[in-house]
CSV table of C-alpha atoms in Angstrom, one decimal:
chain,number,residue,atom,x,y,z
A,2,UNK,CA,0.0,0.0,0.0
A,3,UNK,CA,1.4,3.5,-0.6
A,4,UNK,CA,2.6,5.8,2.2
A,5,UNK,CA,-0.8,8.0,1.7
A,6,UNK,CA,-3.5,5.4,2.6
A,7,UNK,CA,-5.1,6.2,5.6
A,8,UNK,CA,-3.8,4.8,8.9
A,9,UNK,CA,-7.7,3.9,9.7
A,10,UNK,CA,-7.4,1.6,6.8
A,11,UNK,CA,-4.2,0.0,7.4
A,12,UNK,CA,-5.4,-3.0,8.5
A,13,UNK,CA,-8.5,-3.5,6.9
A,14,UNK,CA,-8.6,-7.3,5.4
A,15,UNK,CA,-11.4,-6.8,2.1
A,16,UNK,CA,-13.1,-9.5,0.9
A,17,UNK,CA,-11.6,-12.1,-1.3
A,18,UNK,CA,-14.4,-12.9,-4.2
A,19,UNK,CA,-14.5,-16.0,-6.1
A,20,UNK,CA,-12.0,-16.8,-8.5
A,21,UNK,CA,-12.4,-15.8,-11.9
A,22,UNK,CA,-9.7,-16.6,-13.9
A,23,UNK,CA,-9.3,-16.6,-17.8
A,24,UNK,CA,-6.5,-19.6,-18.5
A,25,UNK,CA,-9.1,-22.2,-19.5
A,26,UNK,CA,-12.7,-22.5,-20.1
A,27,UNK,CA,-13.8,-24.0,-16.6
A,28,UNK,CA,-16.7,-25.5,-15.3
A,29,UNK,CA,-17.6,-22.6,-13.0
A,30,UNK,CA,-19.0,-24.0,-9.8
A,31,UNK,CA,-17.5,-21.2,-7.4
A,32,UNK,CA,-19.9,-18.2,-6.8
A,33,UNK,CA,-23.2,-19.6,-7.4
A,34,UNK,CA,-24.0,-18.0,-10.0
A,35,UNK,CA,-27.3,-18.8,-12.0
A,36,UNK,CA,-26.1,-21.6,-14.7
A,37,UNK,CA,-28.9,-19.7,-16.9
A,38,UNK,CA,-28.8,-16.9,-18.8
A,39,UNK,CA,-30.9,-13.4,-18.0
A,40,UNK,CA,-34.2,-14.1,-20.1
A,41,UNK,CA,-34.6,-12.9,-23.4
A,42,UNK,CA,-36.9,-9.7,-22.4
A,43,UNK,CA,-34.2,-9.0,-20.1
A,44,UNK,CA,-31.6,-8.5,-22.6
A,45,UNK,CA,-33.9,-6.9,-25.2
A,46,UNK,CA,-34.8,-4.1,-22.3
A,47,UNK,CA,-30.8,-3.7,-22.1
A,48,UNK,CA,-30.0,-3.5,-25.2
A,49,UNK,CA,-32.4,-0.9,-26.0
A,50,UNK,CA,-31.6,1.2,-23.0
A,51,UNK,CA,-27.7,1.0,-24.1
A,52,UNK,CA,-28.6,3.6,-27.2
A,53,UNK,CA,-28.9,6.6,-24.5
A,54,UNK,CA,-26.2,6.2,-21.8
A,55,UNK,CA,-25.3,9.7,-22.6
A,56,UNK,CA,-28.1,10.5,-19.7
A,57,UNK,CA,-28.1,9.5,-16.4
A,58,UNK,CA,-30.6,6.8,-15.2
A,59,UNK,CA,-33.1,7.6,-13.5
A,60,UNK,CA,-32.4,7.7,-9.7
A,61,UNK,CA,-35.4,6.7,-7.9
A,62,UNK,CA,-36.1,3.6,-10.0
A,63,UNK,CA,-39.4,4.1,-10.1
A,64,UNK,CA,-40.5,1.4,-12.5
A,65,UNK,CA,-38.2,-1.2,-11.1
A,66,UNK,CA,-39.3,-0.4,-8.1
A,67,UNK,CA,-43.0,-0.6,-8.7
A,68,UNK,CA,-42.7,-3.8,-10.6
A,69,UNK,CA,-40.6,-5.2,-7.5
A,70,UNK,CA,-42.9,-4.0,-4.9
A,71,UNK,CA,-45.7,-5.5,-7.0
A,72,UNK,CA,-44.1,-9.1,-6.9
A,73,UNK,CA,-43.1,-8.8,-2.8
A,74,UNK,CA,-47.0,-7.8,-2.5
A,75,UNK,CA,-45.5,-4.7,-0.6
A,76,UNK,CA,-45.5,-0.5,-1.2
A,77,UNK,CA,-43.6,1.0,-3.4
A,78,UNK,CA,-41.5,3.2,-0.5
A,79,UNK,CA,-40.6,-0.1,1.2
A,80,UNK,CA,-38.7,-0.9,-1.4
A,81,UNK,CA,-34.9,0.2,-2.7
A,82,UNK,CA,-33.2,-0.8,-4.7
A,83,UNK,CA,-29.3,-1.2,-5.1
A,84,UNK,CA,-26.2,-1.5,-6.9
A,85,UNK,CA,-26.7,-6.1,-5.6
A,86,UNK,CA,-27.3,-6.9,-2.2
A,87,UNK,CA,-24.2,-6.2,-1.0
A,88,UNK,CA,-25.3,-2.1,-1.7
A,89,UNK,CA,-27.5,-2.4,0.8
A,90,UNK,CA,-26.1,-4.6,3.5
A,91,UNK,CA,-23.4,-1.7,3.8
A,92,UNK,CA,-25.9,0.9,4.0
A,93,UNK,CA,-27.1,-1.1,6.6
A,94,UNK,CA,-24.2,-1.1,8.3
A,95,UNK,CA,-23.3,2.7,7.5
A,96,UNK,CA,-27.0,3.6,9.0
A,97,UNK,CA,-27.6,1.2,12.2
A,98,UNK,CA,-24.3,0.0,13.3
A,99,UNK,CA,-21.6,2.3,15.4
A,100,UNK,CA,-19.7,2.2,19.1
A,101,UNK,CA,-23.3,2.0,20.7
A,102,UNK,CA,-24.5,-0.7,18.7
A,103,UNK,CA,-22.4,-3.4,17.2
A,104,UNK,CA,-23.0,-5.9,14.9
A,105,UNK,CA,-23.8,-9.3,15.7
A,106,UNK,CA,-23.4,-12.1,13.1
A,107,UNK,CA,-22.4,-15.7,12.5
A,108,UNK,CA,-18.8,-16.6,12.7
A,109,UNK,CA,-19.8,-19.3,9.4
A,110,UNK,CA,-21.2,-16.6,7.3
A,111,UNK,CA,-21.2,-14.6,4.1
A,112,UNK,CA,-17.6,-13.1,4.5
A,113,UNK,CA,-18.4,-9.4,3.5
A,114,UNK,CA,-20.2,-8.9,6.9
A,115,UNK,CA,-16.9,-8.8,9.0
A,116,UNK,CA,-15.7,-6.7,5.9
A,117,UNK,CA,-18.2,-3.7,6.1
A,118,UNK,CA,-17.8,-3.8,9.9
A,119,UNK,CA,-14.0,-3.0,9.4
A,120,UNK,CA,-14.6,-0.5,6.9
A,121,UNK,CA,-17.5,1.3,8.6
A,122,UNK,CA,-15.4,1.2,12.1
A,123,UNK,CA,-18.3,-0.6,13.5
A,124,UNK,CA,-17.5,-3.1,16.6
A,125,UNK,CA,-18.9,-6.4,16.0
A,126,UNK,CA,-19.1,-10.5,17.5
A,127,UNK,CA,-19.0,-13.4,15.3
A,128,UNK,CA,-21.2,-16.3,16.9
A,129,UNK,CA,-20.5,-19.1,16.9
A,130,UNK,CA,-22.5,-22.4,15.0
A,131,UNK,CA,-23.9,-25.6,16.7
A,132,UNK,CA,-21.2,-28.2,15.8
A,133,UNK,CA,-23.9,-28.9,13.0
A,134,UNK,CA,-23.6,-25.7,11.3
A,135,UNK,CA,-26.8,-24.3,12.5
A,136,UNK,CA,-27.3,-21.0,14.0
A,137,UNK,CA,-28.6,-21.3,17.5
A,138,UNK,CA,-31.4,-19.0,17.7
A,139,UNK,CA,-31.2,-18.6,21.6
A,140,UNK,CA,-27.6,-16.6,21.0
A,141,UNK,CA,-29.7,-14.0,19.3
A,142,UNK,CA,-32.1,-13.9,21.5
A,143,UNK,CA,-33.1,-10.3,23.9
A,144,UNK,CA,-28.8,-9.2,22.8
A,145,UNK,CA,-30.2,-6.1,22.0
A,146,UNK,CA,-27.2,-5.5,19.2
A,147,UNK,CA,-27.6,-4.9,15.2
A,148,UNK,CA,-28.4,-8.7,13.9
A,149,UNK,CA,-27.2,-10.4,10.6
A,150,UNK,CA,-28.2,-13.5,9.2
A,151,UNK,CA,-27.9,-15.1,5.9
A,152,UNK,CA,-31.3,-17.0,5.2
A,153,UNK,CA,-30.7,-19.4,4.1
A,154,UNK,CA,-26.9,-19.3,5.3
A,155,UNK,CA,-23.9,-19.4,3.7
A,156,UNK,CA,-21.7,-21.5,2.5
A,157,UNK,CA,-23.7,-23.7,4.2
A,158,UNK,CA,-27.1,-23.4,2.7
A,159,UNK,CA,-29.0,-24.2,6.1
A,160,UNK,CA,-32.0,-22.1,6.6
A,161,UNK,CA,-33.9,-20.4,9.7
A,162,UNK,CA,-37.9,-21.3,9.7
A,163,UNK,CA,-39.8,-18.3,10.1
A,164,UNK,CA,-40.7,-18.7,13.7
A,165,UNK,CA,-37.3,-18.9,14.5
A,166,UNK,CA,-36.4,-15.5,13.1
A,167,UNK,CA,-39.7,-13.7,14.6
A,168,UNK,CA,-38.5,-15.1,17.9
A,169,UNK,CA,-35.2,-12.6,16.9
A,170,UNK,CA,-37.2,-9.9,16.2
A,171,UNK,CA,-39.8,-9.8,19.1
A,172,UNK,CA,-36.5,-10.0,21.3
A,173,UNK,CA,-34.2,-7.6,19.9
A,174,UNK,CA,-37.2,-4.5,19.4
A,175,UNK,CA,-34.8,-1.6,19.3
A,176,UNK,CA,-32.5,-3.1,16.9
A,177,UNK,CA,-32.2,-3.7,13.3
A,178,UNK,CA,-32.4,-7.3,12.8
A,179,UNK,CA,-31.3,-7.6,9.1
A,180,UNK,CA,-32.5,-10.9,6.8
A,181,UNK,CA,-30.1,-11.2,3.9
A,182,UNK,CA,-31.9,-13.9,1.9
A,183,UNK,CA,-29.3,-13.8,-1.5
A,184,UNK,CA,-30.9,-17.5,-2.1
A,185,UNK,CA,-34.2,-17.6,-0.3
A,186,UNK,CA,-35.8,-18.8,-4.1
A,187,UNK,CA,-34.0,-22.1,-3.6
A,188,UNK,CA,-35.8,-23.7,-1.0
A,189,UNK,CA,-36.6,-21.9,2.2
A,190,UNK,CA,-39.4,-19.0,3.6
A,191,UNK,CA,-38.8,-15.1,3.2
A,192,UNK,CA,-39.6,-13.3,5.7
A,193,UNK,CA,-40.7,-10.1,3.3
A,194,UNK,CA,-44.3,-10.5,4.5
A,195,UNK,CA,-42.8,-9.9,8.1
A,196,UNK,CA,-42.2,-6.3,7.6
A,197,UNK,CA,-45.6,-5.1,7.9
A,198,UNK,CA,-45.7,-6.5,11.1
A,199,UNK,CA,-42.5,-5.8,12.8
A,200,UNK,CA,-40.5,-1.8,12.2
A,201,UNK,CA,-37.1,-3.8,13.0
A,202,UNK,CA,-36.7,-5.7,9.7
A,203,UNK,CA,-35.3,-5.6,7.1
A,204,UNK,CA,-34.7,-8.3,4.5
A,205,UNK,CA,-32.6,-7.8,1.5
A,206,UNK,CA,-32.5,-9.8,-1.7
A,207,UNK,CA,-30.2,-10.0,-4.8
A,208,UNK,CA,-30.9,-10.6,-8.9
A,209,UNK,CA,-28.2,-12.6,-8.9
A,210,UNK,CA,-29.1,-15.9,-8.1
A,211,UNK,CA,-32.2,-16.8,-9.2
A,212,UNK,CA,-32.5,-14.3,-11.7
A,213,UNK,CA,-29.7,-14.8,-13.7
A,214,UNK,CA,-28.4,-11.4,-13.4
A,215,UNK,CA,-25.2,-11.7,-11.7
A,216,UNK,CA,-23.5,-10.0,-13.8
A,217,UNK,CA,-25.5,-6.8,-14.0
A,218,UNK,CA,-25.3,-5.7,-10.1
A,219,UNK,CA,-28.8,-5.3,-8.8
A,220,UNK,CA,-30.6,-5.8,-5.3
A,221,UNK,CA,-33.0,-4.4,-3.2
A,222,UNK,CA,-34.0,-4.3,0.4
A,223,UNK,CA,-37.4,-4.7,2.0
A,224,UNK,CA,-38.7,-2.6,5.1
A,225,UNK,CA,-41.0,-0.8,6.8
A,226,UNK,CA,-41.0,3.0,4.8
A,227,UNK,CA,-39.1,4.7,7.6
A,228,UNK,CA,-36.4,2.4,7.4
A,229,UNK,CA,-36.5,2.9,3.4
A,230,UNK,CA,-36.4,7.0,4.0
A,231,UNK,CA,-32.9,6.2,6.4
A,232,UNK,CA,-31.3,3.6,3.9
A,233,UNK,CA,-32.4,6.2,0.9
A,234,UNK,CA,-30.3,9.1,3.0
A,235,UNK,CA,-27.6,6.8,3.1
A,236,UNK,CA,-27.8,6.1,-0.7
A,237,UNK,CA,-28.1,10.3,-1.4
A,238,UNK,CA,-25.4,10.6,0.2
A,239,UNK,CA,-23.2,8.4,-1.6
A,240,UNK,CA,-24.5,7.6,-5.0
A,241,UNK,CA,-28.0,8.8,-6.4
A,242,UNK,CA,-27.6,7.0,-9.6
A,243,UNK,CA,-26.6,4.2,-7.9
A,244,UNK,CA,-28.6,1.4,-10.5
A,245,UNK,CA,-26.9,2.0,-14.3
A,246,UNK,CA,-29.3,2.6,-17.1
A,247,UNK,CA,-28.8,-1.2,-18.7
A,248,UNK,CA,-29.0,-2.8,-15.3
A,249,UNK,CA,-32.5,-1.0,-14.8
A,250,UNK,CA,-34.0,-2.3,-17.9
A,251,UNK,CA,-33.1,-5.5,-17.5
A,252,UNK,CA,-34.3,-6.1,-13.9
A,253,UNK,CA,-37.8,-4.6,-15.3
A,254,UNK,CA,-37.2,-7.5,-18.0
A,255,UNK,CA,-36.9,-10.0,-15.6
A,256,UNK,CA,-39.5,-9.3,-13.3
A,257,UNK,CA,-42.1,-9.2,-16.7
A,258,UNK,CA,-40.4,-12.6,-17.2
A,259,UNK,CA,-41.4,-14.7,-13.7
A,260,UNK,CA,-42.3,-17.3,-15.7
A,261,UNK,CA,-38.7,-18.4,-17.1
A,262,UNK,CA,-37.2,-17.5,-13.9
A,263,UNK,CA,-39.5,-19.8,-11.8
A,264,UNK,CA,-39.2,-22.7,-14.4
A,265,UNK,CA,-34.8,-22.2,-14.1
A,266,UNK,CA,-35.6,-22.1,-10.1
A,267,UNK,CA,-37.5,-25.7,-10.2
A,268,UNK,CA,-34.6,-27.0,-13.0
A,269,UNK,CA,-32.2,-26.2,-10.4
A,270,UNK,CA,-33.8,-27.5,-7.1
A,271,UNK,CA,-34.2,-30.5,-9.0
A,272,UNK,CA,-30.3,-30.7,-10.8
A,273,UNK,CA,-29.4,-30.1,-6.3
A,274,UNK,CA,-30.9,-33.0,-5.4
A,275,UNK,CA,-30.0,-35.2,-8.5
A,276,UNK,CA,-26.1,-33.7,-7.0
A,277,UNK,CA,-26.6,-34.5,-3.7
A,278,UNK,CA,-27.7,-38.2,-4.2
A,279,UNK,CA,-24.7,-38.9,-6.4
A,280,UNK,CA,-22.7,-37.1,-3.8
A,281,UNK,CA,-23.7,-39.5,-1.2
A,282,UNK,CA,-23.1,-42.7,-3.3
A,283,UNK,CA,-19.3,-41.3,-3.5
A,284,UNK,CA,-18.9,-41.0,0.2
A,285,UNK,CA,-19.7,-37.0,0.8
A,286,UNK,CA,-21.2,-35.9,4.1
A,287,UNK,CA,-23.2,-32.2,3.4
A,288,UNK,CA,-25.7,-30.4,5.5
A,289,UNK,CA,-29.0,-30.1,3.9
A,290,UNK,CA,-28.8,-27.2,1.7
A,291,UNK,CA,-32.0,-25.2,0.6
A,292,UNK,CA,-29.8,-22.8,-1.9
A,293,UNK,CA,-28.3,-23.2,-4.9
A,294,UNK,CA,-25.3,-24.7,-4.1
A,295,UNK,CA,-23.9,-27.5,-1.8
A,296,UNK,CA,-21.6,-27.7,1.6
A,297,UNK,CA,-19.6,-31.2,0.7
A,298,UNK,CA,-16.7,-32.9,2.4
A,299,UNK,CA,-15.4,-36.4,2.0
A,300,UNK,CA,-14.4,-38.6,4.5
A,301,UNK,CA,-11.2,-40.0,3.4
A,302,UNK,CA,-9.9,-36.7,1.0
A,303,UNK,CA,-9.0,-33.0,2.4
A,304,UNK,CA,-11.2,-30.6,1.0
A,305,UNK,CA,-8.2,-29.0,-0.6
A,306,UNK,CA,-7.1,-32.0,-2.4
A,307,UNK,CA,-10.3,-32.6,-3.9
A,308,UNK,CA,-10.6,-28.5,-5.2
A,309,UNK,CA,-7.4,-28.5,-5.9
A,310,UNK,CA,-7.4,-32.1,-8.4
A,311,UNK,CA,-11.1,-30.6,-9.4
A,312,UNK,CA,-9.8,-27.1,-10.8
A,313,UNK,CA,-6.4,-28.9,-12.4
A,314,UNK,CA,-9.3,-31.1,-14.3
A,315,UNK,CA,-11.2,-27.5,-15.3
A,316,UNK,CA,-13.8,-28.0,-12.8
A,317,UNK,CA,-13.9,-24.7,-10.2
A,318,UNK,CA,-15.3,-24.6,-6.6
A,319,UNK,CA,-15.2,-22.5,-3.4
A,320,UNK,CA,-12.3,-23.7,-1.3
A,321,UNK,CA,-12.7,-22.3,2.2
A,322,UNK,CA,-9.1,-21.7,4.5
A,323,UNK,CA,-11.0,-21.0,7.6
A,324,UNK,CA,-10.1,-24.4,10.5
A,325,UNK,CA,-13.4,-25.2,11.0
A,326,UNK,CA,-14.5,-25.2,7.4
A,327,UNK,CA,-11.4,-25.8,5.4
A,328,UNK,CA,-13.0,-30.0,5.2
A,329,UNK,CA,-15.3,-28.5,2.7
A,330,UNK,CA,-16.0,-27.4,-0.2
A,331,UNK,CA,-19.0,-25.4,-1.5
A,332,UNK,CA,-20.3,-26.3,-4.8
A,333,UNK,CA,-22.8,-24.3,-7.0
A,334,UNK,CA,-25.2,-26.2,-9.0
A,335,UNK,CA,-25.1,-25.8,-12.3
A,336,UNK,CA,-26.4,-27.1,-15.1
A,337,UNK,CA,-27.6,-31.1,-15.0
A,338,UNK,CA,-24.5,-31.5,-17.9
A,339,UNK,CA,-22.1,-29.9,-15.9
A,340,UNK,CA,-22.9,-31.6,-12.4
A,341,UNK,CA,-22.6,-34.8,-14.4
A,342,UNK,CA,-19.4,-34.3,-15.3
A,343,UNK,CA,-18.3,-33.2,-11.6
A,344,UNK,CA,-19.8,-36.8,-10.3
A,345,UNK,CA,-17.9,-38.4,-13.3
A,346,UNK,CA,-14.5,-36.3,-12.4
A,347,UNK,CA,-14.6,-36.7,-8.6
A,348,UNK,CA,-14.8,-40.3,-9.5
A,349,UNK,CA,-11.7,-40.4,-11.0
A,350,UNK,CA,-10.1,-38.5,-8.3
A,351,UNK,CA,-11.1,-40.9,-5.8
A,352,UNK,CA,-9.9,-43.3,-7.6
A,353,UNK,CA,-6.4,-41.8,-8.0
């Protein structure tokens, strides 16, 4: 780092995304990313919007944002959207975490939450997981701190029922408790509908996953319309046009296309459980993952052998260094094709 970066910074360990590297054409199965592409309306609305990125998009999103709050079943100033969900879990953090309230999250998690603590200066505890991987609710419970929880969780695709989290949230009343459900599509129950019954809430979402949009940056978060009006301050305060003109068209593409996403949502539940049998037949232990991607570890191999031998073979997945992880492996589910030939490829390593 040069001698001018600031000495709050100094230390500040940023997050470490998946690999994406250009050597050879790999089998990517290492950020979960939709194995799909955007549908065609998506890309049309793109396209067309491309011809006047001379002027700035428009920075309330106001169509977006209606068609959005018209799928949650919500208003449209409980919605906002964001540059991905990540946008909005720093706002989050910018707006309801500081010396007075910390941030509270698991210590198994998505990694960017320790990230935008460090960032923001915010203090913060890592919890830790049942020897499972599940999150004890009663840790959460009356702490009276700024929650975070991935639901479902990751990297290890176990979700919270939604009695579990309203037991959070009636106990924590003067904190945020914040519901980041990046792959709540795959398998387990949003808590969207909560909102209108609880001003402590607030879920966020991404167009990543299930929507094939990875690629394009967008998100949103769901809360009661106070809570909108303070994440919005945060958002004037740092970027108004914070959603690019492309971007904007295509989510309002997607969200006129719910058909083709639901129909790639049931095509991958069903290639996930087609992955986790044939997992099982070769000796892998996994938790039971309700996302898009599965928590693996074999019994006889190191997890860093097997992603190791799988990316020399052109196969990538999520390798994780951390002790009580580094077993595992997290595997996105791709197409039925590609899963296919990861069975046929960890065979052969097993076999080595």
């Amino acid at each position: 780092m040069s001698r001018f970066f600031s000495e709050k910074r100094k230390n500040l360990i940023p997050y470490t995304p998946g690999e994406q590297p250009k050597d050879i054409k790999y089998i990517k199965l290492n950020t979960n990313e939709s194995p799909f592409a955007p549908s065609d309306k998506a890309i049309e609305y793109a396209s067309e919007a491309s011809k006047s990125l001379n002027l700035y998009p428009d920075p309330e999103c106001k169509i977006l944002t209606e068609k959005c709050a018209k799928m949650l079943g919500v208003d449209y100033d409980e919605v906002l959207m964001t540059n991905g969900s990540d946008e909005i879990l720093n706002f989050a953090f910018m707006a309801y975490c500081d010396k007075d309230h910390p941030a509270y999250f698991p210590d198994i998690t998505y990694g960017f939450y320790s990230v935008f603590a460090n960032i923001n200066n915010v203090p913060y505890k890592e919890i830790p997981l049942n020897k499972d991987f599940t999150i004890n609710v009663n840790d959460y419970i009356g702490i009276n701190k700024t929650i975070f929880i991935a639901n479902p969780n990751a990297p290890t695709g176990i979700a919270l029922c939604k009695d579990e989290i309203e037991k959070i949230l009636t106990s924590n009343p003067d904190n945020i408790v914040v519901i980041d459900e990046a792959y709540v599509d795959f398998g387990s129950e949003s808590c969207v509908p909560l909102i209108k019954k609880y001003d402590n809430l607030l879920v966020t979402q991404t167009f990543s996953k299930s929507r094939s949009m990875a690629g394009a940056r967008l998100g949103f978060g769901v809360a009661n319309k106070k809570i909108i009006q303070d994440l919005n301050t945060i958002k004037y305060s740092t970027n108004p046009y914070n959603i690019n003109k492309m971007t904007m068209a295509a989510g309002i593409g997607v969200l006129e296309d719910e058909s083709y996403t639901q129909k790639n949502i049931k095509t991958i539940i069903e290639t996930r459980e087609f992955t986790k049998n044939e997992l099982k037949k070769l000796g892998f232990d996994f938790p039971d993952s309700a996302a898009n991607f599965i928590f693996a570890k074999h019994n006889k191999i190191s997890g860093e052998k097997i992603y190791l031998s799988l990316k020399e073979k052109g196969i990538l997945v999520r390798h994780f260094n951390k002790e009580e992880i580094k077993d595992f492996n997290r595997i996105t589910i791709g197409t039925k094709e590609e899963m296919e030939t990861l069975i046929s490829t960890l065979k052969l390593i097993l076999e080595e």
